[in-house]
Amino acid sequence: MDAALLPLAPLVVVAGTTVVLILLDLLPPRTSKVHLGVVALVGIVATLVSALFLWGRAGRAFSGVVVLDNFALFFDVVICYAVALVLLLSLDYLRRNGMERGEYYILVLFATLGMLLMAHAADLIVIFLALELMSLSLYVLAGFFQARLTAAESAMKYFLLGAFATGFFVYGIALIYGAAGTTALDRVGAALGSATRDPLLLIGLGLLLVGFGFKISSVPFHMWAPDVYEGAPTSVAALIATGSKAAGFAGLLRVLLSTFRGAQPDWTALLWVLAVLTMTVGNVVAIAQSNLKRMLAYSSIAHVGYMLVGVVAGGPLGAGGVLFYLLVYSFATAGAFGVILLLERGRQEAVNQDDYGGLAARHPVLALTLALFLLSLIGMPPTAGFAGKFYLFGAAVRSGYIWLAVIAVLNSAVAAYYYLRVIVYMYMRDQEGVPTEPAPSFAGRLALGIALWGVFQLGLMPAPVLDLAQAAVAPLLR
Amino acid sequence: MVPETYYTMLSAILFSIGVVGVLVRRNPLVIFMSIELMLNAANLALVAFGARFGAADAQVLVFFVMTVAAAEVAVGLAIIVAIFRLRRRLSVDDLSLMRW
């Protein structure tokens, strides 16, 4: 490979795989598209390997607008794991729903390219392009089951609100350009250092935060999330909940910690409030949900709140904690969505709590798997959720945000209620009528196995990965 | 010569009209037009700021925004048509299958 393209290796691999997929889609067989999914999976694994291989290297490409550093590489790994799990889960899921089309895998890889580009972006223009590449692909994917009214509705809501947020984002870029005279992140940072609180720059940052807040679904920009998760195909919901959220945090962390470090007191005060609102609203509303996909949507909102606690705490501990938590959260959330996706009740997807009654008696392994993912989301030791929360809240306490940590811990206790309720249904209730049965999908079980491995690997031995996460944020904090 | 602040003020006004349009209108097509207005307000601001700094990178960004807006139109209209086919009506108030 050309030396100038080396920093882009993960992006090049994904883009190349996407082009291959587009060509393959035109060739026979026309009825089965599983081979496209397998090729996509191979591409994602190759991307993962290239990211691991590049670890520790630094570089820039395209006149410095795309950057390679450990921060970007860590996010590459998180996103690739999430996308690989989603692809494994999709292989059989699409066929069962009669929507086996090549576009699905192509769009998933385009969205992945956007996510990776976001992690590698060193210029506001590139962040904008990455955001849009990811979002436009996900709008289409959300409405992929086009004959269903709920799918069309979720795509429409996602699209209108997403485009609205894009408007704010672009205007924010325009104002920042007006104040700093450049869109390169490091030079904006330098301009901020010399300017004495330029209001234009701060308003611009505020508008950027609206755009990012939408992507990571933090309160008050979270209203789309439950509807989109419920209406979209479950595999796509898992992708939105893990990959696109990780990409949003990649952009947010790079802009806040590196570029706008000079304005830290300003945005810390704002994010403190957003963090408290996000976790409280997410957890309280999740209690009222009986649909599991909606419950996981509100739970994902609450988890964004926990991660914002880490952003507020800042420093290698706080920011590193956020990166670690993203990995932990992605494994558990993709796994939980994966179990829902495998279960069917009378040709319908099992999304209601009642569908889970007595599951442990009939399918003990699957019930135990879902229970472990939910326990990880609660934060029970020895699962990864405990380690993740421990480091995040610990960072908040060390940075002096005692109250924030207290509120976060109280929120985790509230969250236990609605996660445990599902476990109670599985282990202590009986089911009437048509029983819930899992689909016989080897790829799906493999995905659950990988996610489960992640939950325990990170839970029992968190230190090595946490060290990597802290090394990853070091280039931003320098 | 018109001062640069006039352009930025105009762009701020257009952006506000766009935001209000998104919030008060009920037809997805009109909402979508309001969003386009927001994007173009940002374009106007970018061109005005670019003229101040005498640099071309803002103009380049405008081209990117226009291209992305075109892609957004393609996806957005497809979604709106899909909804219309299923419902034969077009109002965001009808999008109420899923709530809370």
XYZ file of C-alpha atoms in Angstrom:
578
model
C 0.000 0.000 0.000
C 1.081 3.566 -0.728
C 2.773 5.091 2.319
C 0.480 8.127 2.158
C -2.565 5.868 2.406
C -1.254 3.838 5.326
C -2.903 6.025 7.977
C -6.176 5.356 6.190
C -5.813 1.551 6.098
C -8.995 0.778 8.096
C -11.018 3.211 5.999
C -9.563 1.894 2.741
C -10.401 -1.694 3.667
C -14.034 -0.863 4.473
C -14.449 1.299 1.360
C -12.900 -1.421 -0.822
C -15.162 -4.087 0.661
C -18.191 -1.884 0.003
C -17.271 -1.496 -3.667
C -16.751 -5.257 -3.974
C -20.173 -5.813 -2.404
C -21.860 -3.464 -4.870
C -20.355 -5.453 -7.742
C -21.139 -8.836 -6.153
C -24.752 -7.812 -5.651
C -25.198 -7.631 -9.436
C -24.007 -11.196 -9.970
C -26.038 -14.367 -9.399
C -27.411 -15.953 -7.273
C -30.272 -13.485 -7.046
C -32.294 -15.317 -4.432
C -29.786 -15.724 -1.621
C -27.571 -12.892 -0.452
C -25.892 -14.630 2.475
C -22.572 -14.589 0.616
C -22.682 -10.760 0.614
C -23.022 -10.824 4.377
C -20.066 -13.181 4.658
C -17.906 -10.944 2.434
C -18.933 -7.893 4.484
C -18.000 -9.781 7.626
C -14.602 -10.697 6.218
C -14.044 -7.039 5.336
C -14.938 -5.898 8.845
C -12.641 -8.487 10.423
C -9.839 -7.339 8.077
C -10.514 -3.754 9.185
C -10.307 -4.838 12.796
C -7.017 -6.592 12.175
C -5.588 -3.594 10.302
C -6.595 -1.299 13.178
C -4.912 -3.585 15.714
C -1.843 -3.829 13.487
C -1.562 -0.030 13.237
C -1.842 0.475 17.023
C 0.728 2.963 18.271
C 1.355 4.604 14.915
C 0.485 8.211 14.178
C 0.048 10.025 10.905
C -2.091 12.273 8.784
C -3.467 12.130 5.256
C -5.283 14.348 2.758
C -3.577 17.604 3.821
C -4.050 16.717 7.457
C -7.850 16.441 7.502
C -7.765 12.715 8.296
C -5.699 11.659 11.274
C -4.387 8.347 12.537
C -3.810 8.081 16.275
C -4.553 5.631 19.042
C -7.783 7.435 19.826
C -9.123 6.807 16.316
C -7.823 3.230 16.365
C -9.548 2.424 19.658
C -12.830 3.608 18.174
C -12.119 1.566 15.032
C -11.931 -1.510 17.226
C -15.147 -0.693 19.125
C -17.062 0.053 15.919
C -15.724 -3.031 14.109
C -16.748 -5.302 16.994
C -20.225 -3.780 17.016
C -20.655 -4.023 13.234
C -19.327 -7.583 13.149
C -21.887 -8.635 15.784
C -24.654 -6.891 13.845
C -23.640 -8.599 10.588
C -23.558 -12.017 12.240
C -27.010 -11.420 13.662
C -28.378 -10.159 10.325
C -27.397 -13.184 8.218
C -30.381 -15.253 9.240
C -32.656 -12.457 10.476
C -33.170 -10.930 7.024
C -34.153 -14.262 5.492
C -36.653 -14.960 8.249
C -38.298 -11.608 7.565
C -38.306 -12.094 3.807
C -36.107 -9.064 3.212
C -32.867 -10.654 2.087
C -31.441 -7.928 -0.144
C -27.902 -6.992 -1.060
C -28.476 -3.295 -0.308
C -28.684 -4.096 3.376
C -25.041 -5.136 3.676
C -23.876 -2.329 1.376
C -25.675 0.255 3.487
C -24.328 -1.244 6.715
C -20.793 -0.930 5.364
C -21.393 2.644 4.169
C -22.637 3.507 7.646
C -19.534 1.810 9.077
C -17.314 3.868 6.789
C -18.987 7.019 8.110
C -18.447 5.879 11.711
C -14.769 5.117 11.157
C -14.235 8.388 9.285
C -15.756 10.244 12.222
C -13.174 8.705 14.538
C -10.366 9.685 12.151
C -11.594 13.222 11.381
C -9.335 16.174 12.166
C -11.377 18.800 10.387
C -14.941 20.009 10.872
C -15.687 19.399 7.179
C -14.696 15.744 7.527
C -16.706 15.369 10.732
C -19.718 16.746 8.877
C -19.235 14.404 5.907
C -18.718 11.396 8.177
C -21.802 12.267 10.195
C -23.909 12.500 7.057
C -22.523 9.348 5.434
C -23.380 7.432 8.594
C -26.784 9.080 9.109
C -28.068 8.836 5.540
C -27.251 5.115 5.440
C -28.945 4.574 8.785
C -32.106 6.478 7.743
C -32.540 4.037 4.874
C -31.721 1.023 7.059
C -34.249 2.110 9.694
C -37.000 1.872 7.073
C -35.626 -1.263 5.476
C -38.736 -3.381 6.149
C -40.597 -0.952 3.933
C -43.954 -2.713 3.893
C -44.340 -2.242 7.637
C -45.964 0.962 8.771
C -43.839 1.105 11.906
C -40.643 0.875 9.832
C -41.676 3.711 7.534
C -42.703 5.765 10.546
C -39.429 5.193 12.342
C -37.439 6.074 9.210
C -39.415 9.289 8.792
C -38.955 10.338 12.426
C -35.261 9.497 12.351
C -34.793 11.342 9.080
C -36.681 14.537 9.919
C -35.099 14.933 13.358
C -31.678 13.912 12.088
C -31.784 16.422 9.238
C -32.960 19.071 11.715
C -29.931 18.331 13.900
C -27.696 18.476 10.812
C -28.955 22.014 10.180
C -27.769 23.066 13.645
C -24.478 21.244 13.135
C -23.688 22.996 9.845
C -24.600 26.394 11.235
C -22.336 25.688 14.183
C -19.477 24.914 11.793
C -20.202 28.170 9.935
C -20.043 30.217 13.149
C -16.847 28.509 14.300
C -15.321 29.217 10.912
C -16.435 32.828 11.233
C -14.686 33.146 14.585
C -11.535 31.143 13.899
C -11.064 31.512 10.135
C -10.384 27.797 9.758
C -12.143 24.451 10.074
C -9.051 22.414 11.044
C -9.605 21.237 14.616
C -6.127 22.016 15.953
C -6.093 25.524 14.457
C -9.558 26.234 15.848
C -8.111 25.233 19.207
C -5.205 27.642 18.739
C -7.614 30.448 17.812
C -9.651 29.720 20.920
C -6.562 29.978 23.059
C -5.798 33.523 21.871
C -9.342 34.866 21.639
C -10.798 36.058 24.915
C -14.079 34.155 24.994
C -15.300 34.929 21.510
C -19.111 34.561 21.788
C -19.331 33.435 18.159
C -17.042 30.494 18.932
C -19.053 29.482 21.998
C -22.399 29.720 20.190
C -20.852 27.639 17.410
C -19.788 25.026 19.966
C -23.295 25.034 21.420
C -24.794 24.309 17.997
C -22.250 21.522 17.422
C -23.307 20.022 20.764
C -26.923 19.961 19.546
C -25.802 17.911 16.533
C -23.706 15.530 18.614
C -26.378 15.352 21.321
C -28.797 14.105 18.714
C -26.429 11.430 17.441
C -25.664 10.064 20.902
C -29.329 10.625 21.913
C -28.741 12.626 25.054
C -31.677 14.414 26.686
C -33.220 16.755 25.392
C -32.428 15.412 21.921
C -33.430 11.809 22.649
C -37.074 11.719 21.550
C -36.347 9.882 18.308
C -34.494 6.963 19.889
C -37.333 4.791 21.308
C -39.501 5.105 18.205
C -36.638 4.386 15.846
C -35.434 1.382 17.863
C -38.942 -0.041 17.995
C -39.768 0.421 14.312
C -36.404 -0.348 12.756
C -35.219 -3.931 12.120
C -33.750 -5.191 15.402
C -30.305 -5.647 13.856
C -30.350 -2.024 12.707
C -31.510 -0.908 16.139
C -28.458 -2.685 17.562
C -26.235 -0.887 15.049
C -27.714 2.510 15.914
C -27.425 1.805 19.631
C -23.778 0.717 19.482
C -21.875 1.821 16.378
C -23.463 5.189 15.687
C -23.328 6.080 19.370
C -19.630 5.218 19.506
C -19.028 7.377 16.414
C -20.930 10.260 17.995
C -18.773 10.012 21.107
C -15.624 9.848 18.966
C -16.468 13.188 17.356
C -17.705 14.716 20.599
C -14.626 13.724 22.608
C -12.179 14.909 19.982
C -13.893 18.279 19.607
C -14.371 18.872 23.321
C -11.183 17.481 24.835
C -8.747 18.547 22.160
C -10.137 21.555 20.287
C -12.259 23.235 22.940
C -10.107 22.414 25.954
C -9.664 26.175 26.466
C -13.412 26.528 27.045
C -13.603 23.562 29.440
C -15.335 25.415 32.324
C -18.102 26.478 29.931
C -18.957 23.104 28.467
C -18.347 21.162 31.683
C -21.133 23.090 33.428
C -23.471 22.415 30.517
C -22.609 18.708 30.261
C -23.038 18.254 34.032
C -26.700 19.224 33.650
C -27.115 17.155 30.460
C -25.581 14.078 32.113
C -27.950 14.246 35.092
C -30.990 14.848 32.875
C -30.027 12.117 30.421
C -29.545 9.338 32.951
C -32.548 10.301 35.060
C -35.021 10.668 32.192
C -33.697 7.510 30.504
C -33.997 5.364 33.625
C -37.325 6.708 34.882
C -39.099 6.385 31.535
C -37.584 2.930 30.940
C -39.491 1.656 33.991
C -42.793 2.288 32.209
C -41.895 0.258 29.091
C -43.280 -3.190 28.388
C -41.744 -3.445 24.915
C -38.173 -4.713 25.271
C -36.814 -2.768 22.306
C -38.195 0.488 23.726
C -36.855 -0.427 27.163
C -33.400 -0.952 25.674
C -33.731 2.385 23.873
C -34.355 4.238 27.133
C -31.658 2.169 28.809
C -29.231 3.225 26.062
C -30.176 6.850 26.746
C -29.403 6.289 30.427
C -26.029 4.764 29.530
C -25.210 7.843 27.454
C -25.809 9.794 30.658
C -23.249 7.636 32.492
C -20.735 8.206 29.711
C -21.328 11.960 29.838
C -20.346 11.723 33.529
C -16.970 10.503 32.302
C -16.713 13.360 29.790
C -17.419 15.868 32.569
C -14.782 14.257 34.792
C -12.274 14.618 31.945
C -8.588 13.757 32.069
C -7.152 10.354 31.142
C -9.278 8.634 33.795
C -12.604 10.128 32.777
C -12.123 10.102 29.004
C -10.415 6.697 29.109
C -13.322 5.471 31.208
C -15.731 6.620 28.505
C -13.853 4.663 25.823
C -13.756 1.562 28.018
C -17.444 1.914 28.843
C -18.364 2.240 25.164
C -16.767 -1.136 24.489
C -18.465 -2.715 27.521
C -21.819 -1.185 26.658
C -21.578 -2.238 22.994
C -21.022 -5.895 23.875
C -23.917 -6.017 26.337
C -26.374 -3.994 24.239
C -25.629 -5.773 20.953
C -25.976 -9.062 22.862
C -29.334 -8.117 24.386
C -30.681 -7.017 21.012
C -29.281 -10.249 19.580
C -31.334 -12.426 21.938
C -34.496 -10.454 21.122
C -33.754 -10.843 17.421
C -33.430 -14.627 17.701
C -36.680 -15.151 19.582
C -39.991 -15.535 17.802
C -43.498 -16.083 19.056
C -46.005 -17.231 16.469
C -44.071 -15.799 13.482
C -43.773 -12.461 15.300
C -40.656 -11.105 16.897
C -40.807 -11.537 20.663
C -40.551 -7.945 21.853
C -43.011 -7.833 24.734
C -42.268 -8.783 28.307
C -45.038 -11.382 28.268
C -43.220 -13.199 25.465
C -40.409 -13.940 27.901
C -42.489 -15.737 30.531
C -41.048 -19.137 31.413
C -38.243 -18.855 28.894
C -35.696 -20.174 31.397
C -37.549 -23.491 31.744
C -37.704 -24.160 28.004
C -34.473 -22.556 26.775
C -32.189 -22.242 29.793
C -29.030 -21.295 27.873
C -30.629 -18.478 25.911
C -32.427 -17.153 28.997
C -29.176 -17.220 30.971
C -27.408 -15.373 28.138
C -29.984 -12.578 28.113
C -29.886 -12.453 31.916
C -26.093 -12.019 31.856
C -26.288 -9.183 29.312
C -28.921 -7.458 31.432
C -26.834 -7.960 34.585
C -23.909 -6.356 32.773
C -26.116 -3.394 31.873
C -27.078 -3.112 35.559
C -23.410 -3.217 36.513
C -23.220 -6.427 38.548
C -19.779 -7.899 39.236
C -18.133 -9.909 37.721
C -19.617 -8.697 34.432
C -17.994 -5.913 32.434
C -20.718 -3.436 33.349
C -19.427 -3.295 36.909
C -15.851 -2.520 35.860
C -17.049 0.116 33.393
C -19.235 1.915 35.904
C -16.597 1.604 38.608
C -13.991 3.427 36.492
C -16.435 6.059 35.203
C -17.871 7.006 38.574
C -14.461 6.684 40.210
C -13.083 9.229 37.739
C -15.946 11.583 38.616
C -15.172 11.300 42.343
C -11.458 11.899 41.798
C -12.180 14.999 39.738
C -14.323 16.319 42.581
C -17.756 15.754 41.080
C -19.039 13.896 44.137
C -22.693 14.797 43.612
C -22.593 13.747 39.989
C -21.217 10.355 41.037
C -23.900 10.019 43.747
C -26.681 10.779 41.257
C -25.180 8.300 38.797
C -25.054 5.519 41.408
C -28.641 6.216 42.493
C -29.654 6.028 38.839
C -27.945 2.667 38.472
C -30.039 1.403 41.375
C -33.241 2.588 39.678
C -32.115 0.892 36.471
C -31.787 -2.466 38.237
C -35.572 -2.531 38.614
C -36.506 -2.693 34.949
C -33.654 -5.008 33.936
C -34.431 -7.436 36.759
C -38.110 -7.362 35.818
C -37.255 -9.109 32.533
C -35.212 -11.691 34.435
C -38.160 -12.256 36.795
C -40.405 -12.868 33.791
C -37.965 -15.398 32.352
C -37.366 -17.336 35.553
C -40.494 -16.956 37.684
C -43.465 -16.619 35.335
C -45.221 -19.083 33.069
C -46.254 -18.458 29.523
C -49.793 -18.902 28.212
C -50.675 -19.640 24.600
C -48.142 -19.918 21.810
C -44.650 -20.538 23.197
C -41.678 -18.340 22.311
C -39.115 -20.241 20.286
C -35.614 -19.247 19.158
C -34.672 -19.330 15.496
C -32.067 -21.998 14.684
C -29.297 -19.631 13.611
C -25.695 -20.664 14.090
C -24.353 -17.205 13.159
C -26.671 -15.584 15.685
C -25.479 -17.906 18.458
C -21.874 -17.227 17.465
C -22.549 -13.475 17.806
C -24.074 -14.020 21.258
C -21.064 -16.134 22.210
C -18.635 -13.380 21.173
C -20.634 -10.744 23.033
C -20.744 -12.947 26.122
C -16.996 -13.498 25.897
C -16.556 -9.703 25.755
C -18.764 -9.162 28.781
C -16.721 -11.574 30.891
C -13.284 -10.812 29.455
C -13.729 -7.106 30.231
C -15.367 -7.878 33.546
C -12.748 -10.266 34.906
C -9.647 -8.652 33.408
C -10.466 -5.010 32.731
C -6.985 -3.589 33.412
C -5.260 -4.295 30.038
C -8.075 -2.808 27.976
C -8.457 0.112 30.365
C -4.746 0.864 29.968
C -5.231 0.864 26.200
C -8.225 3.196 26.535
C -6.207 5.615 28.653
C -3.313 5.453 26.198
C -5.822 6.165 23.430
C -6.996 9.449 24.922
C -3.440 10.598 25.696
C -2.883 12.217 22.249
C -5.998 14.359 22.782
C -4.983 15.601 26.209
C -1.422 16.511 25.312
C -20.334 47.566 -1.173
C -22.671 45.831 1.291
C -21.033 45.276 4.696
C -20.379 41.654 5.714
C -22.569 41.907 8.829
C -25.628 42.316 6.624
C -25.025 38.892 5.144
C -24.474 37.259 8.506
C -27.573 38.945 9.932
C -29.605 37.744 6.945
C -28.283 34.222 7.398
C -29.222 34.294 11.101
C -32.745 35.429 10.186
C -33.093 32.711 7.517
C -31.829 30.092 9.971
C -34.395 31.198 12.564
C -37.198 31.073 9.990
C -36.078 27.541 9.131
C -36.097 26.442 12.784
C -39.554 27.936 13.383
C -40.782 26.311 10.171
C -39.648 22.866 11.335
C -41.328 23.341 14.692
C -44.719 24.698 13.588
C -45.481 23.090 10.218
C -47.187 19.687 9.969
C -46.477 18.597 6.404
C -43.221 16.600 6.137
C -42.437 18.214 2.781
C -42.683 21.718 4.240
C -40.648 20.645 7.281
C -38.058 19.324 4.908
C -38.014 22.607 2.979
C -37.482 24.445 6.261
C -34.494 22.198 6.998
C -33.079 23.059 3.566
C -33.514 26.712 4.491
C -31.425 26.130 7.627
C -28.667 24.498 5.574
C -28.658 27.305 3.048
C -28.569 29.910 5.802
C -25.391 28.192 6.973
C -24.065 28.311 3.405
C -24.712 32.035 3.225
C -22.902 32.567 6.518
C -19.976 30.478 5.282
C -19.638 32.462 2.072
C -19.834 35.754 3.992
C -17.160 34.658 6.492
C -15.058 33.303 3.632
C -15.129 36.720 2.006
C -13.951 38.265 5.288
C -10.939 35.983 5.561
C -10.302 36.001 1.818
C -9.906 32.221 1.900
C -11.427 29.570 -0.334
C -11.978 26.813 2.232
C -15.392 28.149 3.265
C -16.537 28.055 -0.342
C -15.294 24.477 -0.571
C -17.338 23.612 2.495
C -20.398 25.166 0.844
C -20.018 22.748 -2.050
C -19.849 19.835 0.385
C -22.977 21.049 2.183
C -24.839 21.411 -1.120
C -23.853 17.908 -2.198
C -24.878 16.396 1.108
C -28.161 18.311 0.996
C -28.843 16.807 -2.433
C -28.176 13.308 -1.087
C -30.444 14.081 1.839
C -33.226 15.116 -0.547
C -32.929 11.784 -2.366
C -33.227 9.768 0.840
C -35.814 12.059 2.425
C -38.204 12.136 -0.517
C -37.950 8.342 -0.837
C -38.975 7.959 2.806
C -41.806 10.460 2.412
C -43.070 8.633 -0.700
C -42.901 5.299 1.170
C -45.067 6.735 3.959
C -47.500 8.244 1.470
C -47.911 4.904 -0.331
C -48.823 3.183 2.917
C -51.110 5.887 4.248
C -52.365 8.041 1.378
C -52.055 11.046 3.694
C -49.142 13.233 4.629
C -48.969 14.819 8.050
C -46.521 14.309 10.874
C -49.497 14.151 13.260
C -50.332 10.754 11.746
C -46.972 9.307 12.776
C -48.363 8.103 16.070
C -48.148 4.313 15.964
C -45.299 4.438 18.429
C -45.425 6.726 21.448
C -43.645 6.964 24.773
